[in-house]
Short mmCIF file of C-alpha atoms and ligand atoms in Angstrom, two decimals:
data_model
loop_
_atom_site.label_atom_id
_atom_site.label_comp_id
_atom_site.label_asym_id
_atom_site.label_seq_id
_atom_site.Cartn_x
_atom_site.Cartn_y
_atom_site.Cartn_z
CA UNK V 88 53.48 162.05 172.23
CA UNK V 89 56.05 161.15 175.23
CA UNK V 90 55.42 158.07 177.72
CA UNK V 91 57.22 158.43 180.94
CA UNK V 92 58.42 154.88 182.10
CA UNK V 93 59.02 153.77 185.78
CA UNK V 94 62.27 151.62 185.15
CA UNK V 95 64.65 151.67 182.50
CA UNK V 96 65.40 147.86 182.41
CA UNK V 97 64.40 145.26 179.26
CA UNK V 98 60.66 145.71 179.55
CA UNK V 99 60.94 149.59 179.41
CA UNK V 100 63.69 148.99 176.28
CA UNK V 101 61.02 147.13 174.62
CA UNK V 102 58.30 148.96 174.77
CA UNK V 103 59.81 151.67 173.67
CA UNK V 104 60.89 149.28 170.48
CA UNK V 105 57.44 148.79 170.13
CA UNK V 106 56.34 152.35 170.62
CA UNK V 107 58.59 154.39 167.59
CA UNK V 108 56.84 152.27 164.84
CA UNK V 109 53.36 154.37 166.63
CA UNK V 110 55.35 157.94 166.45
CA UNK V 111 56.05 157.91 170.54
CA UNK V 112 58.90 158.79 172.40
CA UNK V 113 59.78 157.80 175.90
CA UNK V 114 61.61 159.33 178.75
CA UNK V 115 62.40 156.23 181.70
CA UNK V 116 62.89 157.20 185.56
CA UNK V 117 65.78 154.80 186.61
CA UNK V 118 68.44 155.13 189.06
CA UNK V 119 70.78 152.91 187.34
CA UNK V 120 73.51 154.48 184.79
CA UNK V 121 73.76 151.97 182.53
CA UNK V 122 70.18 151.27 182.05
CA UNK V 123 69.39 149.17 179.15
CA UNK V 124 66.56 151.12 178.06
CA UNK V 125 68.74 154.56 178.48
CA UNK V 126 69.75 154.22 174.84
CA UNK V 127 66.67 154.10 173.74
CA UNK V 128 64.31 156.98 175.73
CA UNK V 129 65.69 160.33 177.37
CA UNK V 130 67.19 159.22 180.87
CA UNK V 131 66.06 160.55 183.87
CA UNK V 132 69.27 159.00 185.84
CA UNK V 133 67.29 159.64 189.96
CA UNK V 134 65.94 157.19 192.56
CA UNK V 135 61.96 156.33 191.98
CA UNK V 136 60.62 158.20 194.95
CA UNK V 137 62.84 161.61 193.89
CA UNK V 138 60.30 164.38 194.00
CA UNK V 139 62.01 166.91 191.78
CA UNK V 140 62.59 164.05 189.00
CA UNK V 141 59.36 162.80 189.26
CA UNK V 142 57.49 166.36 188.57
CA UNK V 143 60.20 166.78 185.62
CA UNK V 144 58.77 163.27 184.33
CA UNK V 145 55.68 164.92 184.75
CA UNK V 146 56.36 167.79 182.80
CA UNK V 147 58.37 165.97 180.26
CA UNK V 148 55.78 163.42 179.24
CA UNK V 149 51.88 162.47 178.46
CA UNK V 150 51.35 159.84 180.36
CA UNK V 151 53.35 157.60 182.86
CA UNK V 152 53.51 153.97 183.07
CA UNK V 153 55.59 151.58 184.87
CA UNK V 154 57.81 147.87 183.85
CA UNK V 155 57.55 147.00 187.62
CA UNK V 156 55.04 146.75 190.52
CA UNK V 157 57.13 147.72 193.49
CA UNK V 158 57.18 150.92 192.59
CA UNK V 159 56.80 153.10 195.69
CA UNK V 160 53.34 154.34 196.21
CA UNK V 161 54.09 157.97 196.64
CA UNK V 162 55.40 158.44 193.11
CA UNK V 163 52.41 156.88 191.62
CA UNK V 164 50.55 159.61 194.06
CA UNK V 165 52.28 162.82 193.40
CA UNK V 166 52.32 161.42 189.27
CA UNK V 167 48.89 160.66 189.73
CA UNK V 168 47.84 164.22 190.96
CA UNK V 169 49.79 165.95 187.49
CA UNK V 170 48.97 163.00 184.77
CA UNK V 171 47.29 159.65 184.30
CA UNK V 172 49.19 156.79 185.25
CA UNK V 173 48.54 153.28 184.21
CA UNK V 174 47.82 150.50 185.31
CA UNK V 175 45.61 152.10 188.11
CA UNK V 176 47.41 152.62 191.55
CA UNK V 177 44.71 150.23 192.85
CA UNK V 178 46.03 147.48 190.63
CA UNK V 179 49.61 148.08 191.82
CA UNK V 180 48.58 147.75 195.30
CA UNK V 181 47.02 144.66 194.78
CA UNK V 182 49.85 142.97 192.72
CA UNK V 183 52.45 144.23 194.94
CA UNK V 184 51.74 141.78 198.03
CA UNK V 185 51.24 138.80 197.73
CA UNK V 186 48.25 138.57 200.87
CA UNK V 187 46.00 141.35 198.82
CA UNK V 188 46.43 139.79 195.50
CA UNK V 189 45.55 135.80 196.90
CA UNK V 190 42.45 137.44 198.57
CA UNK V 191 41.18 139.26 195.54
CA UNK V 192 41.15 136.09 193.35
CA UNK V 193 39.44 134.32 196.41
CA UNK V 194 36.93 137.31 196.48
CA UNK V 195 36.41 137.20 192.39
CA UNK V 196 35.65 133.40 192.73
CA UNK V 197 39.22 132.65 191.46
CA UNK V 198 40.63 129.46 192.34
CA UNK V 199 44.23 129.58 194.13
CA UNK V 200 46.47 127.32 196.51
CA UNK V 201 44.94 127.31 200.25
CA UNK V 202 47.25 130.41 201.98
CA UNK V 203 47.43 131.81 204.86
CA UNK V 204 48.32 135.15 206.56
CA UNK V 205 51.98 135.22 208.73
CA UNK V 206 52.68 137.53 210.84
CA UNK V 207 55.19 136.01 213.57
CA UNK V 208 56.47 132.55 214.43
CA UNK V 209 52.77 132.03 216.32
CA UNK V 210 50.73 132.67 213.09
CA UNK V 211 53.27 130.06 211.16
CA UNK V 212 52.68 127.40 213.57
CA UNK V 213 48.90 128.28 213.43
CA UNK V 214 48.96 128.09 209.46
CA UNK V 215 50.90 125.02 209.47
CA UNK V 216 48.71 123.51 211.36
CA UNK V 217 45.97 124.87 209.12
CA UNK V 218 47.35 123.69 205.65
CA UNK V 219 49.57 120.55 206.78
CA UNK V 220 52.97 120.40 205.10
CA UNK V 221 54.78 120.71 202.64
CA UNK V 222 54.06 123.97 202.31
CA UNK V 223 55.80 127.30 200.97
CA UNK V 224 56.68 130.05 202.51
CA UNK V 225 56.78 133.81 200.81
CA UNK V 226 57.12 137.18 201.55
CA UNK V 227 53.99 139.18 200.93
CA UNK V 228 56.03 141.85 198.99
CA UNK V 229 59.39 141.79 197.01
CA UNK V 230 59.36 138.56 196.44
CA UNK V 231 60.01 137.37 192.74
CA UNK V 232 61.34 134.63 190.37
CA UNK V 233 61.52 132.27 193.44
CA UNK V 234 63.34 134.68 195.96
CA UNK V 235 61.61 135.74 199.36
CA UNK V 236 60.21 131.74 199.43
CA UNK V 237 61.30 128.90 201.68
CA UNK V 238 59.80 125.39 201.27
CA UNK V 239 58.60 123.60 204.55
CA UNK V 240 58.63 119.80 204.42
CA UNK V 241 57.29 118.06 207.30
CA UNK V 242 60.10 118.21 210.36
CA UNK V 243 61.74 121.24 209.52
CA UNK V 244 62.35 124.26 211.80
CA UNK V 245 59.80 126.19 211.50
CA UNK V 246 62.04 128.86 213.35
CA UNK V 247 64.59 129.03 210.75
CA UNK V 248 62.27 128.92 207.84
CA UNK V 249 60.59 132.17 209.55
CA UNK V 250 64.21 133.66 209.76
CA UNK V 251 65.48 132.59 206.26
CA UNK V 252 62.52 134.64 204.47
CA UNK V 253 64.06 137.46 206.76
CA UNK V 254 61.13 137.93 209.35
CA UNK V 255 58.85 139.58 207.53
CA UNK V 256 55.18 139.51 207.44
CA UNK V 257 54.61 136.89 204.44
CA UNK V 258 51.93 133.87 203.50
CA UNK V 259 51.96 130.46 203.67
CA UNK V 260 50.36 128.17 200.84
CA UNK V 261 49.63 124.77 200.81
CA UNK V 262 52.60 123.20 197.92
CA UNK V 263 50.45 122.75 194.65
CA UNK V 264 51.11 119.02 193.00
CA UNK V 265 50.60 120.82 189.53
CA UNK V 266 50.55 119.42 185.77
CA UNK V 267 51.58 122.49 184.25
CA UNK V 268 52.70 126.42 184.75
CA UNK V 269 51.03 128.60 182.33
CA UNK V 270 50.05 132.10 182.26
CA UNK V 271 47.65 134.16 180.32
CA UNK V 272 48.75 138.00 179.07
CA UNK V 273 45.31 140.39 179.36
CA UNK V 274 44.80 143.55 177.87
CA UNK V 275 41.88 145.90 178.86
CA UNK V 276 42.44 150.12 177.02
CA UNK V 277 41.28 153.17 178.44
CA UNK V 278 37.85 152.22 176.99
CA UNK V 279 37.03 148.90 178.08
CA UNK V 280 38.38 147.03 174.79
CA UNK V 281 39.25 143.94 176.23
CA UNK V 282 42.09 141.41 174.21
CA UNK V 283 43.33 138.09 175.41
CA UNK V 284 46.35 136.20 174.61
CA UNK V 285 46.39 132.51 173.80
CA UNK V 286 47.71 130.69 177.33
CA UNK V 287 51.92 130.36 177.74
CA UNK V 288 52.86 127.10 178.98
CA UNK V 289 55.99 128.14 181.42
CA UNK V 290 59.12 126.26 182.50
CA UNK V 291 61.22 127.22 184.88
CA UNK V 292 65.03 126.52 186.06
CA UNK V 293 65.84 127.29 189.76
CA UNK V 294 62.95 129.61 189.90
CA UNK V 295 63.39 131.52 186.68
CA UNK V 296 61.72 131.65 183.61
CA UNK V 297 63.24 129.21 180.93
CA UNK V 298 61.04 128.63 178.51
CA UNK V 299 57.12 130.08 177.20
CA UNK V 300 55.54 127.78 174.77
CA UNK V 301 52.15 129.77 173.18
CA UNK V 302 49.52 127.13 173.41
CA UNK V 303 46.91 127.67 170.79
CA UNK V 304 43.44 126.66 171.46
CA UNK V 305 44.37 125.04 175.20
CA UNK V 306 40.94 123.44 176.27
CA UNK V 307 42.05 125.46 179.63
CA UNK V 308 41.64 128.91 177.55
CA UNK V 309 37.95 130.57 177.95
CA UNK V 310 38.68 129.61 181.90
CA UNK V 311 41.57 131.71 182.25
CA UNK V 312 40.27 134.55 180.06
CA UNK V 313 37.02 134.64 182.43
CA UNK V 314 39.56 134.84 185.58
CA UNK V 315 41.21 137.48 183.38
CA UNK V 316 38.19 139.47 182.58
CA UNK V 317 37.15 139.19 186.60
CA UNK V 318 40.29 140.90 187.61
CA UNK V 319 40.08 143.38 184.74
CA UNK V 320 36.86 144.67 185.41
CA UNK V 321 37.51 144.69 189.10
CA UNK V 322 40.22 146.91 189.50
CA UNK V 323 39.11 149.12 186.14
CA UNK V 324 42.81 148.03 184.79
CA UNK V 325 44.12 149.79 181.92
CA UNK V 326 47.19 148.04 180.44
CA UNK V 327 48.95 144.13 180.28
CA UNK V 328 48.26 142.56 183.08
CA UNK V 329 49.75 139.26 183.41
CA UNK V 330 48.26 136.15 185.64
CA UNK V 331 50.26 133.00 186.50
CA UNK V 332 48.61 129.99 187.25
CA UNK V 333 49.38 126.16 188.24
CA UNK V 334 46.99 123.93 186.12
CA UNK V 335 45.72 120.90 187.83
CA UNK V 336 43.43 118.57 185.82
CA UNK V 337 40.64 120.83 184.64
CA UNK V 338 41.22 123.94 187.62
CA UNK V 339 43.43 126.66 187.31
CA UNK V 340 44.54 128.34 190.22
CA UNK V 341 45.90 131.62 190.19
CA UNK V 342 49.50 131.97 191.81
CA UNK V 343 50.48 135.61 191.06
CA UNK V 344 49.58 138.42 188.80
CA UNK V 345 51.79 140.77 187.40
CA UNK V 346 50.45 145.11 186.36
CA UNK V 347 53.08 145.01 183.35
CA UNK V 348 53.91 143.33 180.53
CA UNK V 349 55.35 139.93 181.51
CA UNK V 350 58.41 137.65 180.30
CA UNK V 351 55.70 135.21 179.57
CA UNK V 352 54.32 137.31 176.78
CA UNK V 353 57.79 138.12 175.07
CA UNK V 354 56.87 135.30 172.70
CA UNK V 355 54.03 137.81 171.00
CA UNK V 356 56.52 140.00 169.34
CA UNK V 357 57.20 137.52 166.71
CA UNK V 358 54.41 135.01 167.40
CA UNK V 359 51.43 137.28 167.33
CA UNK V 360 49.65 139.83 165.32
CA UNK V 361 50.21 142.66 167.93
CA UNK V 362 52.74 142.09 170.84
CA UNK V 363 51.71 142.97 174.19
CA UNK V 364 54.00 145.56 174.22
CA UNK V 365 52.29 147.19 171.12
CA UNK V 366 49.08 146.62 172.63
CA UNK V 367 49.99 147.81 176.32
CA UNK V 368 50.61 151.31 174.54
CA UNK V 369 47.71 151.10 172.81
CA UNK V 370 45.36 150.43 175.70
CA UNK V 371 47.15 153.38 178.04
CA UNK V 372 46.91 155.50 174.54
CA UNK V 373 42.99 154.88 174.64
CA UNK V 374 43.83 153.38 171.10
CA UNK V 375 41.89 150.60 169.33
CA UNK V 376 44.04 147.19 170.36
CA UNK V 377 45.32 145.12 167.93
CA UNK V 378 44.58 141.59 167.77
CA UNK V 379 46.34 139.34 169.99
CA UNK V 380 46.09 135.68 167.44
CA UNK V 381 49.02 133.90 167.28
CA UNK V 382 50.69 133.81 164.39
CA UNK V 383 52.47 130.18 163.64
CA UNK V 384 53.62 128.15 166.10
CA UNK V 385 55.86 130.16 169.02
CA UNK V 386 58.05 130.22 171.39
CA UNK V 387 60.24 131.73 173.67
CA UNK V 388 63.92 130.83 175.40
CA UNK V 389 64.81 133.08 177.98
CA UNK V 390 68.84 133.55 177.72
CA UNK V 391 69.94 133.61 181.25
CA UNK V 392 73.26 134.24 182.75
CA UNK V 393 75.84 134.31 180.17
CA UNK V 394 75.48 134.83 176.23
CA UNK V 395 76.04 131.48 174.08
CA UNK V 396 77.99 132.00 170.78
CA UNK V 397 75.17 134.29 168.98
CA UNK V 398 76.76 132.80 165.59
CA UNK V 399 75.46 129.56 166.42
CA UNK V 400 71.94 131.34 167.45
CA UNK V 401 71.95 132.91 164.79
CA UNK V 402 72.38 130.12 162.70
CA UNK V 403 68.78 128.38 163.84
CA UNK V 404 66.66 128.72 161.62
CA UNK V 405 63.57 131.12 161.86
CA UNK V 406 65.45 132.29 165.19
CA UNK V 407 65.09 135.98 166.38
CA UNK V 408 67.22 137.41 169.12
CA UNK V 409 66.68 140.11 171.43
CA UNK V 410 69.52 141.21 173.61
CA UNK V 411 68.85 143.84 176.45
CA UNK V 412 71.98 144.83 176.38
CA UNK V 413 73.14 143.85 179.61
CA UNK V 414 76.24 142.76 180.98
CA UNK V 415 76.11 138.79 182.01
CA UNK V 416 75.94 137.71 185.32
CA UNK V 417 74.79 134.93 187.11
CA UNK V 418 70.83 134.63 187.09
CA UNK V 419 70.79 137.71 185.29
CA UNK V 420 68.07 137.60 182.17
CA UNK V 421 70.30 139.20 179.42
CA UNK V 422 67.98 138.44 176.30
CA UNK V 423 65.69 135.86 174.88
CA UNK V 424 65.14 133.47 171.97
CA UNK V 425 62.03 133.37 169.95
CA UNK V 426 60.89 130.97 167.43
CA UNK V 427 57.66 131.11 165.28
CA UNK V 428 57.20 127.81 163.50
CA UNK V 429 54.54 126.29 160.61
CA UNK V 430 53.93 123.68 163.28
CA UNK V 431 54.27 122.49 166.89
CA UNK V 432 56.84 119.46 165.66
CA UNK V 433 58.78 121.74 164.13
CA UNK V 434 58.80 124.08 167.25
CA UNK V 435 59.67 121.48 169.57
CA UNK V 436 62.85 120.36 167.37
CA UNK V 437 63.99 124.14 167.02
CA UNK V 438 63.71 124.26 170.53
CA UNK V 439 65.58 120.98 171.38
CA UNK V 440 68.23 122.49 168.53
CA UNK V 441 68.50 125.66 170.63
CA UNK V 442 68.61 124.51 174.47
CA UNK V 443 71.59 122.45 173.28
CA UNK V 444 73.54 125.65 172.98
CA UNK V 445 71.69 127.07 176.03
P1 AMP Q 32 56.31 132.62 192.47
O1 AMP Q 32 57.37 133.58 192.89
O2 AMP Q 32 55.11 132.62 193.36
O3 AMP Q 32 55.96 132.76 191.03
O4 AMP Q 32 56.97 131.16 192.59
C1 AMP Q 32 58.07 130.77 191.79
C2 AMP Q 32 57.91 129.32 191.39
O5 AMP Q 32 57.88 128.47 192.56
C3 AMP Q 32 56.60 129.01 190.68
O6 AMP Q 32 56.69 129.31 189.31
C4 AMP Q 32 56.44 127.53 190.96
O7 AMP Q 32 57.26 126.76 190.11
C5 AMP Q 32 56.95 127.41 192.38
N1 AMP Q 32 55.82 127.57 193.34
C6 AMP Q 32 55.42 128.72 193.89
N2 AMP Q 32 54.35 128.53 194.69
C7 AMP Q 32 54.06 127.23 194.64
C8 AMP Q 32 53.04 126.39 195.26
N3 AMP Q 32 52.12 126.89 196.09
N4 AMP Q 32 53.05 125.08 194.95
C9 AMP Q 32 53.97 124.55 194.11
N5 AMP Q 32 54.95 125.28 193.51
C10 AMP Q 32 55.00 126.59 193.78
#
């Protein structure tokens, strides 16, 4: 069986690491040459919206999925007329801007920062007015791992805060005093078998993912799996889906959600009984899932940038490395670190061991 991937970058590469061990193959739709998952899956070397590569991914595979959400809408249309294509193009729409996404967690009874819709310079004023300041800025589309945002503190130009986020239409949400970032991976399958992930606790470093700590049995857990399971049923997902949310004493409110598998769930290749890349094949496969438990104590270090020694890496113990092989370059996620523990001391001393060579 052949899975057709929108992208060719590390998520692509690793599900298709995931997918051999289940007899699949993979062909990827990716416009850049040296695309790390082109070693790994026939390459379709063509821009996303490409007509006459698209119907050959058609042709050439089962079914299509995708490692990104801004894929344009009219591939996911003319795929969608030849093959199925998961997550559902509903679900991309959704998590693609960041306006639709905020008001279907409001409309699911979801808690989330107070936002509002801009438009212009007017509508800012009006929404500052609305939520007070400090607030944040973001672009309702594009936006990712902190770009596409401007924070507003109180005095600042509103005027150059509209320009700096490049005049587009975007929201503004009241800034969340949060105790934690965490995130919980979902998994619904062509069926309706549903499979949760325990909670990630998230840290990030100049708004990029540093570090994913699986929290096991997190008092905040049956919460976030019933915001899951809203969003799942809602939008008749098939697939990962990822949700991000800012904890705040007993609430969780969502801040994003992501129709892929997610650099929050990396931890689950060696820290659970099925990883969510496994398991996202599975559920577009219509196969049972398997079960998402953790397995030890884990965590994951995202390697960001440049590439430490990977003798000294190497020499941590119970450390497993995954490189994407990608060339380093500022802000540029090249691999990550994860380490599966017999307990959460141990895991916070590998980890102290390992961001010293970070
Ligand atoms: P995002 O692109 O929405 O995931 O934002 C990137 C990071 O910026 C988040 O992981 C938070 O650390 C921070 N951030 C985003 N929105 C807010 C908010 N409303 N309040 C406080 N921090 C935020």
């Amino acid at each position: 069986m052949k899975i057709g991937i929108l992208g060719g970058g590390q998520l692509a590469r690793m599900l298709a690491l995931a997918g051999y061990p289940l007899g699949l193959d993979f062909v990827v739709l990716e416009p850049a040459k040296d695309a790390c998952a082109a070693p790994l899956a026939v390459h379709l070397q063509a821009d996303y919206d490409d007509p006459d590569a698209l119907r050959l991914l058609a042709q050439q595979t089962d079914l299509v999925t995708y490692e990104f959400e801004s894929v344009p809408a009219s591939a996911v249309e003319q795929l969608g007329a030849e093959l199925p294509v998961y997550p559902p193009a509903s679900a991309l729409a959704t998590a693609r801007d960041r306006n639709n996404e905020k008001t279907l967690f409001r409309e699911l009874g979801i808690e989330t920062a107070p936002f509002a819709e801009v438009h212009d310079l007017a509508s800012l004023q009006q929404a500052v007015n609305s939520l007070g300041l400090p607030a944040i800025l973001k672009t309702r589309t594009l936006g990712y791992d902190g770009k596409g945002q401007q924070v507003i503190r109180p005095g600042d130009d509103l005027a150059a805060a509209w320009d700096a986020i490049g005049a587009v239409p975007a929201i503004l949400e009241g800034l969340v005093k949060f105790d934690r970032e965490v995130s919980i991976i979902a998994v619904r399958s062509v069926s309706g078998e549903l499979a949760f992930y325990p909670l990630a606790e998230n840290r990030h470093q100049e708004g990029i993912l540093h570090q994913s700590i699986c929290l096991r049995e997190d008092s905040h857990q049956p919460l976030a799996q019933d915001y899951a399971r809203r969003v799942l049923e809602r939008l008749d997902y098939v697939g990962v889906l990822a949700i991000e949310f800012f904890q705040v004493g007993e609430h969780l409110l969502a801040n994003e959600m992501a129709p892929r598998v997610h650099n929050s769930g990396h931890w689950s290749i060696e820290g659970a009984e099925t990883s969510q890349f496994e398991n996202h094949l599975r559920a577009i496969l219509d196969l049972p899932l398997g079960s998402a438990s953790p397995v030890g104590h884990a965590a994951m270090l995202n390697l960001i940038g440049t590439l430490p020694d990977r003798q000294a890496l190497l020499a941590l113990e119970n450390a497993h490395l995954h490189l994407y092989g990608k060339a380093p370059r500022p802000g540029r996620k090249i691999g990550h670190l994860t380490f599966r523990e017999s307990s959460r001391e141990k895991l916070g001393t590998r980890l102290a061991q390992a961001n010293k060579l970070l």
